[in-house]
Amino acid sequence: MELVVTSLIFSIFFGIFFGVISIYYESFSKPIITIANIMYSIPALVIISLIVPILGLGYFPAFFIIFFGSFLPIVKNTHIGLKNINNGLIDAAEGMGLTKWQIIKYIRFPNAYPSIFAGIKFSSILINGMAIITALIGSGGLGRVIFEGLTSFNSKKIFLGTIPAVFIAIFLELFFNQLEKKFTR
């Protein structure tokens, strides 16, 4: 659970930060969006196989894999949400004398919340699944219990790992739905 929460917090913070930066620097946004699109198509097990020879086994490589995999959807959705704002709103805000940061705060963010939260919710589901798979490289947690149960054909262990993982996924979805409702009122 610690790995999931830590990865999610870092992914949200850096994903939104780089999403904001990307709307003003086209040379930055194109490579990030391209990498995000490519990463979506690569299975998690392949990413793990590519990272382990470089970073090794344990908690940090698992954190890196989970963070990187979940960071990109948040960047992409933040970029899309902030970029696809009606130009009339931006022009009106500029005409009223708002600075770029005021436009982000008062115009772009409120209109981009649905897209940003879609990226965060998608990432939270990715993180939950990737945290289980990274047990193969020593991250521990519920994934370790699930894999121990699978290798020993122990149904009780499998359920001891899978049922909490399902509840974590449901909790994350409900939590971010409620948070989204508060932000989009």
XYZ file of C-alpha atoms in Angstrom:
185
model
C 0.000 0.000 0.000
C 2.886 2.357 0.790
C 4.323 1.842 -2.691
C 0.943 2.574 -4.302
C 0.297 5.758 -2.292
C 3.848 7.108 -2.629
C 3.946 6.460 -6.368
C 0.522 8.022 -6.840
C 1.400 11.189 -4.907
C 4.632 11.675 -6.862
C 2.874 10.905 -10.164
C 0.111 13.426 -9.513
C 2.497 16.179 -8.426
C 5.013 15.762 -11.246
C 2.382 14.838 -13.836
C 0.391 18.017 -13.287
C 3.568 20.115 -13.047
C 4.936 18.828 -16.363
C 1.464 19.032 -17.920
C 1.349 22.747 -17.087
C 4.889 23.307 -18.397
C 4.062 21.444 -21.608
C 1.320 23.835 -22.681
C 3.794 26.700 -22.923
C 6.801 24.835 -24.361
C 5.952 22.955 -27.552
C 9.492 21.549 -27.782
C 8.876 19.896 -24.400
C 5.329 18.685 -24.985
C 5.876 16.796 -28.254
C 8.480 14.341 -26.868
C 6.529 13.819 -23.620
C 3.234 13.105 -25.405
C 5.021 10.828 -27.906
C 6.706 8.884 -25.083
C 3.371 8.608 -23.242
C 1.683 7.211 -26.357
C 4.470 4.661 -26.866
C 4.526 3.629 -23.186
C 0.784 2.873 -23.243
C 1.421 0.132 -25.796
C 4.214 -1.628 -23.841
C 3.052 -4.264 -21.328
C 4.122 -3.746 -17.699
C 6.078 -7.001 -17.626
C 8.168 -5.842 -20.595
C 8.887 -2.511 -18.867
C 9.973 -4.418 -15.757
C 12.223 -6.620 -17.888
C 13.870 -3.560 -19.422
C 14.395 -1.700 -16.125
C 15.667 -4.543 -13.909
C 19.029 -4.918 -15.712
C 19.600 -1.176 -15.264
C 18.287 -0.537 -11.716
C 18.302 -4.013 -10.206
C 15.746 -5.521 -7.844
C 13.879 -4.145 -4.827
C 11.757 -1.234 -3.725
C 13.413 1.615 -5.675
C 13.266 -0.072 -9.109
C 9.631 -1.000 -8.387
C 8.886 2.602 -7.390
C 10.569 3.908 -10.544
C 8.631 1.515 -12.794
C 5.310 2.345 -11.149
C 5.983 6.082 -11.030
C 7.061 6.294 -14.658
C 4.148 4.198 -15.880
C 1.582 6.221 -13.961
C 3.185 9.634 -14.452
C 2.720 9.671 -18.228
C -1.114 9.382 -18.339
C -1.393 12.278 -15.896
C 0.981 14.444 -17.960
C -0.858 13.600 -21.160
C -4.349 14.202 -19.785
C -3.262 17.399 -18.012
C -1.695 18.666 -21.229
C -4.782 17.819 -23.282
C -7.162 19.319 -20.709
C -5.203 22.557 -20.326
C -4.543 22.939 -24.058
C -8.080 22.294 -25.310
C -9.693 25.344 -23.770
C -11.943 27.589 -25.839
C -9.725 30.330 -27.288
C -12.482 32.844 -26.622
C -12.086 32.270 -22.881
C -8.322 32.754 -23.087
C -8.689 35.895 -25.214
C -11.248 37.342 -22.791
C -8.976 36.618 -19.825
C -6.002 38.231 -21.561
C -8.189 41.204 -22.479
C -9.073 41.614 -18.801
C -5.360 41.732 -17.969
C -4.912 38.296 -16.390
C -1.350 36.956 -16.333
C -0.463 33.520 -17.737
C -0.526 32.007 -14.251
C -3.874 33.618 -13.428
C -5.250 32.209 -16.679
C -4.014 28.760 -15.666
C -5.511 29.083 -12.188
C -8.878 30.651 -13.043
C -9.562 29.549 -16.632
C -7.521 26.544 -17.719
C -7.550 24.421 -14.547
C -11.286 24.632 -13.794
C -12.064 23.685 -17.397
C -9.435 20.928 -17.469
C -10.397 19.153 -14.224
C -12.396 16.373 -15.948
C -9.440 15.504 -18.179
C -6.912 15.758 -15.333
C -9.005 13.545 -13.061
C -9.477 11.012 -15.868
C -5.674 10.735 -16.048
C -5.355 10.454 -12.269
C -8.046 7.751 -12.044
C -6.474 5.811 -14.912
C -3.067 6.095 -13.230
C -4.417 4.901 -9.884
C -5.701 1.737 -11.539
C -2.383 1.284 -13.372
C -0.445 1.754 -10.133
C -2.490 -0.849 -8.309
C -1.883 -3.430 -11.014
C 1.774 -2.564 -11.523
C 2.446 -2.734 -7.776
C 1.258 -6.323 -7.808
C 3.413 -7.220 -10.811
C 6.515 -5.539 -9.341
C 6.425 -8.079 -6.529
C 8.320 -10.198 -9.045
C 11.316 -7.897 -8.529
C 11.100 -7.657 -4.767
C 8.671 -4.849 -4.003
C 6.696 -7.073 -1.630
C 3.160 -6.165 -0.651
C 0.022 -7.900 -1.864
C 1.755 -9.014 -5.046
C 4.141 -11.154 -3.025
C 1.204 -12.858 -1.313
C -0.566 -13.420 -4.645
C 2.530 -14.870 -6.328
C 3.289 -17.105 -3.335
C -0.265 -18.394 -3.552
C -0.005 -18.948 -7.296
C 3.301 -20.822 -7.094
C 2.086 -23.079 -4.289
C -1.469 -23.503 -5.639
C -2.738 -22.057 -2.350
C -6.173 -20.522 -2.977
C -6.309 -18.911 0.474
C -3.105 -16.952 -0.167
C -4.308 -15.931 -3.607
C -7.528 -14.554 -2.118
C -5.614 -12.908 0.763
C -3.782 -10.878 -1.858
C -6.436 -10.340 -4.506
C -9.383 -9.290 -2.341
C -7.536 -6.364 -0.706
C -6.161 -5.368 -4.137
C -9.717 -5.207 -5.472
C -10.842 -3.120 -2.492
C -7.881 -0.758 -2.968
C -8.864 -0.282 -6.622
C -12.490 0.388 -5.669
C -11.449 2.761 -2.879
C -9.155 4.734 -5.215
C -11.891 5.044 -7.841
C -14.487 6.229 -5.297
C -12.012 8.579 -3.607
C -11.050 10.293 -6.864
C -14.692 10.460 -7.991
C -15.555 12.342 -4.803
C -12.509 14.589 -5.118
C -13.421 15.352 -8.733
C -16.963 16.307 -7.687
C -15.547 18.780 -5.143
C -13.288 20.380 -7.728
C -15.867 20.577 -10.522
C -18.741 22.098 -8.555
